[in-house]
PDB file of C-alpha atoms in Angstrom:
ATOM      1  CA  UNK A 285     -58.995  16.054  -9.384  1.00  0.00           C
ATOM      2  CA  UNK A 286     -57.750  12.469  -9.539  1.00  0.00           C
ATOM      3  CA  UNK A 287     -56.247  12.996 -13.004  1.00  0.00           C
ATOM      4  CA  UNK A 288     -54.324  16.063 -11.841  1.00  0.00           C
ATOM      5  CA  UNK A 289     -52.965  14.199  -8.798  1.00  0.00           C
ATOM      6  CA  UNK A 290     -51.867  11.284 -11.000  1.00  0.00           C
ATOM      7  CA  UNK A 291     -50.205  13.662 -13.455  1.00  0.00           C
ATOM      8  CA  UNK A 292     -48.292  15.371 -10.611  1.00  0.00           C
ATOM      9  CA  UNK A 293     -47.275  11.988  -9.196  1.00  0.00           C
ATOM     10  CA  UNK A 294     -45.996  10.862 -12.609  1.00  0.00           C
ATOM     11  CA  UNK A 295     -44.045  14.088 -13.067  1.00  0.00           C
ATOM     12  CA  UNK A 296     -42.500  13.709  -9.607  1.00  0.00           C
ATOM     13  CA  UNK A 297     -41.544  10.098 -10.372  1.00  0.00           C
ATOM     14  CA  UNK A 298     -39.931  11.097 -13.682  1.00  0.00           C
ATOM     15  CA  UNK A 299     -38.020  13.882 -11.946  1.00  0.00           C
ATOM     16  CA  UNK A 300     -36.725  11.428  -9.333  1.00  0.00           C
ATOM     17  CA  UNK A 301     -35.638   9.004 -12.067  1.00  0.00           C
ATOM     18  CA  UNK A 302     -33.787  11.746 -13.950  1.00  0.00           C
ATOM     19  CA  UNK A 303     -32.074  12.999 -10.782  1.00  0.00           C
ATOM     20  CA  UNK A 304     -31.175   9.426  -9.792  1.00  0.00           C
ATOM     21  CA  UNK A 305     -29.622   8.641 -13.169  1.00  0.00           C
ATOM     22  CA  UNK A 306     -27.702  11.929 -13.221  1.00  0.00           C
ATOM     23  CA  UNK A 307     -26.149  11.155  -9.855  1.00  0.00           C
ATOM     24  CA  UNK A 308     -24.935   7.688 -10.877  1.00  0.00           C
ATOM     25  CA  UNK A 309     -21.270   7.316 -10.070  1.00  0.00           C
ATOM     26  CA  UNK A 310     -18.292   5.312 -11.185  1.00  0.00           C
ATOM     27  CA  UNK A 311     -15.151   4.801  -9.171  1.00  0.00           C
ATOM     28  CA  UNK A 312     -11.925   3.643 -10.823  1.00  0.00           C
ATOM     29  CA  UNK A 313      -8.931   2.397  -8.842  1.00  0.00           C
ATOM     30  CA  UNK A 314      -5.349   1.395  -9.657  1.00  0.00           C
ATOM     31  CA  UNK A 315      -2.682   0.054  -7.291  1.00  0.00           C
ATOM     32  CA  UNK A 316      -0.574   2.700  -5.595  1.00  0.00           C
ATOM     33  CA  UNK A 317       3.178   2.597  -6.093  1.00  0.00           C
ATOM     34  CA  UNK A 318       4.746   0.487  -3.361  1.00  0.00           C
ATOM     35  CA  UNK A 319       8.262  -0.362  -2.290  1.00  0.00           C
ATOM     36  CA  UNK A 320       6.984  -3.101   0.052  1.00  0.00           C
ATOM     37  CA  UNK A 321       6.396  -5.747  -2.619  1.00  0.00           C
ATOM     38  CA  UNK A 322       8.604  -6.735  -5.556  1.00  0.00           C
ATOM     39  CA  UNK A 323       5.595  -7.104  -7.904  1.00  0.00           C
ATOM     40  CA  UNK A 324       2.581  -4.857  -8.313  1.00  0.00           C
ATOM     41  CA  UNK A 325      -0.760  -6.190  -7.125  1.00  0.00           C
ATOM     42  CA  UNK A 326      -2.420  -8.806  -9.369  1.00  0.00           C
ATOM     43  CA  UNK A 327      -5.490  -6.561  -9.703  1.00  0.00           C
ATOM     44  CA  UNK A 328      -4.329  -3.746 -11.986  1.00  0.00           C
ATOM     45  CA  UNK A 329      -7.542  -1.770 -12.373  1.00  0.00           C
ATOM     46  CA  UNK A 330     -10.985  -1.788 -10.766  1.00  0.00           C
ATOM     47  CA  UNK A 331     -13.977   0.024 -12.203  1.00  0.00           C
ATOM     48  CA  UNK A 332     -17.201   0.017 -10.177  1.00  0.00           C
ATOM     49  CA  UNK A 333     -20.412   1.320 -11.734  1.00  0.00           C
ATOM     50  CA  UNK A 334     -22.788   1.971  -8.847  1.00  0.00           C
ATOM     51  CA  UNK A 335     -25.905   2.389 -10.993  1.00  0.00           C
ATOM     52  CA  UNK A 336     -25.625  -0.978 -12.762  1.00  0.00           C
ATOM     53  CA  UNK A 337     -23.900  -2.633  -9.769  1.00  0.00           C
ATOM     54  CA  UNK A 338     -21.195  -4.056 -12.015  1.00  0.00           C
ATOM     55  CA  UNK A 339     -17.471  -4.342 -11.430  1.00  0.00           C
ATOM     56  CA  UNK A 340     -14.837  -4.742 -14.144  1.00  0.00           C
ATOM     57  CA  UNK A 341     -11.259  -5.621 -13.288  1.00  0.00           C
ATOM     58  CA  UNK A 342      -8.058  -5.851 -15.280  1.00  0.00           C
ATOM     59  CA  UNK A 343      -5.910  -8.547 -13.698  1.00  0.00           C
ATOM     60  CA  UNK A 344      -2.649 -10.431 -14.132  1.00  0.00           C
ATOM     61  CA  UNK A 345      -3.631 -14.005 -15.013  1.00  0.00           C
ATOM     62  CA  UNK A 346      -0.123 -15.411 -15.245  1.00  0.00           C
ATOM     63  CA  UNK A 347       3.266 -13.955 -14.392  1.00  0.00           C
ATOM     64  CA  UNK A 348       6.722 -15.165 -15.356  1.00  0.00           C
ATOM     65  CA  UNK A 349      10.076 -13.612 -14.671  1.00  0.00           C
ATOM     66  CA  UNK A 350       9.970 -11.657 -17.945  1.00  0.00           C
ATOM     67  CA  UNK A 351       6.303 -11.183 -18.820  1.00  0.00           C
ATOM     68  CA  UNK A 352       2.729 -11.015 -17.618  1.00  0.00           C
ATOM     69  CA  UNK A 353      -0.455 -12.290 -19.211  1.00  0.00           C
ATOM     70  CA  UNK A 354      -3.323  -9.898 -18.607  1.00  0.00           C
ATOM     71  CA  UNK A 355      -6.995 -10.730 -18.379  1.00  0.00           C
ATOM     72  CA  UNK A 356     -10.359  -9.357 -17.340  1.00  0.00           C
ATOM     73  CA  UNK A 357     -12.782 -10.315 -14.606  1.00  0.00           C
ATOM     74  CA  UNK A 358     -16.376  -9.258 -14.242  1.00  0.00           C
ATOM     75  CA  UNK A 359     -18.035  -8.990 -10.907  1.00  0.00           C
ATOM     76  CA  UNK A 360     -21.133  -7.792  -9.179  1.00  0.00           C
ATOM     77  CA  UNK A 361     -21.420  -5.168  -6.479  1.00  0.00           C
ATOM     78  CA  UNK A 362     -22.929  -6.865  -3.454  1.00  0.00           C
ATOM     79  CA  UNK A 363     -22.990  -3.853  -1.140  1.00  0.00           C
ATOM     80  CA  UNK A 364     -22.019  -0.181  -1.081  1.00  0.00           C
ATOM     81  CA  UNK A 365     -22.630   1.172   2.394  1.00  0.00           C
ATOM     82  CA  UNK A 366     -21.731   4.775   3.206  1.00  0.00           C
ATOM     83  CA  UNK A 367     -19.927   4.269   6.472  1.00  0.00           C
ATOM     84  CA  UNK A 368     -16.280   5.299   6.512  1.00  0.00           C
ATOM     85  CA  UNK A 369     -14.715   8.755   6.023  1.00  0.00           C
ATOM     86  CA  UNK A 370     -17.664   9.851   3.869  1.00  0.00           C
ATOM     87  CA  UNK A 371     -17.037   7.123   1.278  1.00  0.00           C
ATOM     88  CA  UNK A 372     -18.890   3.858   0.694  1.00  0.00           C
ATOM     89  CA  UNK A 373     -17.430   0.540   1.675  1.00  0.00           C
ATOM     90  CA  UNK A 374     -17.669  -1.577  -1.482  1.00  0.00           C
ATOM     91  CA  UNK A 375     -18.130  -5.332  -1.207  1.00  0.00           C
ATOM     92  CA  UNK A 376     -18.051  -7.234  -4.486  1.00  0.00           C
ATOM     93  CA  UNK A 377     -17.335 -10.657  -5.906  1.00  0.00           C
ATOM     94  CA  UNK A 378     -16.165 -12.040  -9.195  1.00  0.00           C
ATOM     95  CA  UNK A 379     -18.417 -14.044 -11.445  1.00  0.00           C
ATOM     96  CA  UNK A 380     -16.518 -17.283 -12.082  1.00  0.00           C
ATOM     97  CA  UNK A 381     -16.213 -18.587 -15.614  1.00  0.00           C
ATOM     98  CA  UNK A 382     -17.415 -22.077 -16.470  1.00  0.00           C
ATOM     99  CA  UNK A 383     -15.123 -24.680 -14.959  1.00  0.00           C
ATOM    100  CA  UNK A 384     -13.551 -22.260 -12.460  1.00  0.00           C
ATOM    101  CA  UNK A 385     -13.927 -23.431  -8.893  1.00  0.00           C
ATOM    102  CA  UNK A 386     -12.708 -20.310  -7.076  1.00  0.00           C
ATOM    103  CA  UNK A 387     -14.731 -17.173  -6.420  1.00  0.00           C
ATOM    104  CA  UNK A 388     -12.928 -14.049  -5.242  1.00  0.00           C
ATOM    105  CA  UNK A 389     -14.568 -11.783  -2.681  1.00  0.00           C
ATOM    106  CA  UNK A 390     -13.325  -8.219  -2.231  1.00  0.00           C
ATOM    107  CA  UNK A 391     -13.758  -5.309   0.136  1.00  0.00           C
ATOM    108  CA  UNK A 392     -12.653  -1.860  -1.064  1.00  0.00           C
ATOM    109  CA  UNK A 393     -12.754   0.853   1.576  1.00  0.00           C
ATOM    110  CA  UNK A 394     -11.390   4.278   2.410  1.00  0.00           C
ATOM    111  CA  UNK A 395      -8.970   4.334   5.324  1.00  0.00           C
ATOM    112  CA  UNK A 396      -7.703   7.543   6.856  1.00  0.00           C
ATOM    113  CA  UNK A 397      -5.445   8.588   3.956  1.00  0.00           C
ATOM    114  CA  UNK A 398      -5.914   6.017   1.207  1.00  0.00           C
ATOM    115  CA  UNK A 399      -8.100   3.322  -0.304  1.00  0.00           C
ATOM    116  CA  UNK A 400      -7.480  -0.318   0.637  1.00  0.00           C
ATOM    117  CA  UNK A 401      -8.461  -3.561  -1.069  1.00  0.00           C
ATOM    118  CA  UNK A 402      -8.747  -6.860   0.782  1.00  0.00           C
ATOM    119  CA  UNK A 403      -9.457 -10.067  -1.124  1.00  0.00           C
ATOM    120  CA  UNK A 404     -10.321 -13.643  -0.268  1.00  0.00           C
ATOM    121  CA  UNK A 405     -10.575 -16.749  -2.422  1.00  0.00           C
ATOM    122  CA  UNK A 406     -13.433 -19.166  -1.770  1.00  0.00           C
ATOM    123  CA  UNK A 407     -13.647 -22.661  -3.245  1.00  0.00           C
ATOM    124  CA  UNK A 408     -16.918 -24.535  -3.397  1.00  0.00           C
ATOM    125  CA  UNK A 409     -16.794 -28.232  -2.628  1.00  0.00           C
ATOM    126  CA  UNK A 410     -20.197 -29.429  -3.707  1.00  0.00           C
ATOM    127  CA  UNK A 411     -22.330 -26.600  -2.375  1.00  0.00           C
ATOM    128  CA  UNK A 412     -20.199 -25.947   0.692  1.00  0.00           C
ATOM    129  CA  UNK A 413     -17.887 -22.894   0.593  1.00  0.00           C
ATOM    130  CA  UNK A 414     -14.334 -23.312   1.885  1.00  0.00           C
ATOM    131  CA  UNK A 415     -11.913 -20.441   2.442  1.00  0.00           C
ATOM    132  CA  UNK A 416      -8.904 -20.912   0.174  1.00  0.00           C
ATOM    133  CA  UNK A 417      -6.822 -17.774   0.777  1.00  0.00           C
ATOM    134  CA  UNK A 418      -6.940 -14.324   2.337  1.00  0.00           C
ATOM    135  CA  UNK A 419      -4.779 -11.566   0.878  1.00  0.00           C
ATOM    136  CA  UNK A 420      -3.194  -8.819   2.891  1.00  0.00           C
ATOM    137  CA  UNK A 421      -4.622  -5.401   2.139  1.00  0.00           C
ATOM    138  CA  UNK A 422      -3.198  -3.408  -0.754  1.00  0.00           C
ATOM    139  CA  UNK A 423      -3.232   0.355  -1.212  1.00  0.00           C
ATOM    140  CA  UNK A 424      -5.092   1.707  -4.259  1.00  0.00           C
ATOM    141  CA  UNK A 425      -5.512   5.155  -5.773  1.00  0.00           C
ATOM    142  CA  UNK A 426      -9.180   5.766  -6.565  1.00  0.00           C
ATOM    143  CA  UNK A 427     -10.940   8.478  -8.517  1.00  0.00           C
ATOM    144  CA  UNK A 428     -14.645   9.073  -8.652  1.00  0.00           C
ATOM    145  CA  UNK A 429     -16.508  10.365 -11.680  1.00  0.00           C
ATOM    146  CA  UNK A 430     -20.156  11.218 -12.109  1.00  0.00           C
ATOM    147  CA  UNK A 431     -21.910   9.858 -15.184  1.00  0.00           C
ATOM    148  CA  UNK A 432     -25.264  10.580 -16.661  1.00  0.00           C
TER     149      UNK A 432
END
C-alpha cells in the first residue's frame, strides 16, 4: 500500500510541475506614444519572465541631438503580487555592472486604462543606500504571452 501511495504522490507532483511550467508567463512592454515629452522614455523595452524571475531591458545609454546609443540591462523580479485590476504589480531592480554605483528600482503596474512604470535610482555609499532620483511615471503598452 505504501508503494502505491508514493507512486500516486509522485504522479501528482509531476502533474503539478507540468501544469506550473505550462502556465509560465512573459510580459513585454514598450513605451506608449506620448506628446507630453520631446524624447521617448529611456527604457525602450521590458521583458519579464515570471518563471525564471528575470527581467531584460533595452535602454538608451547615451543620447545626443542626432543619435542614441542603445544598451541592455538585466534585472531580477523581486515581487509580482496580483493586486490591481486583475494584473500583478511587478517590482524589479537592475543588476549593476562592476564599477557601477547606481541601482535602478522599478514598479510596473496596471492602472485603470494603461500600464505605468515608475523608476528610482539608488546609490550606495559604503553599504548605506541613498536615493538619487525618482522618475515620474511613464505609460507603457504591455502584452502578455504564455510560454511552455
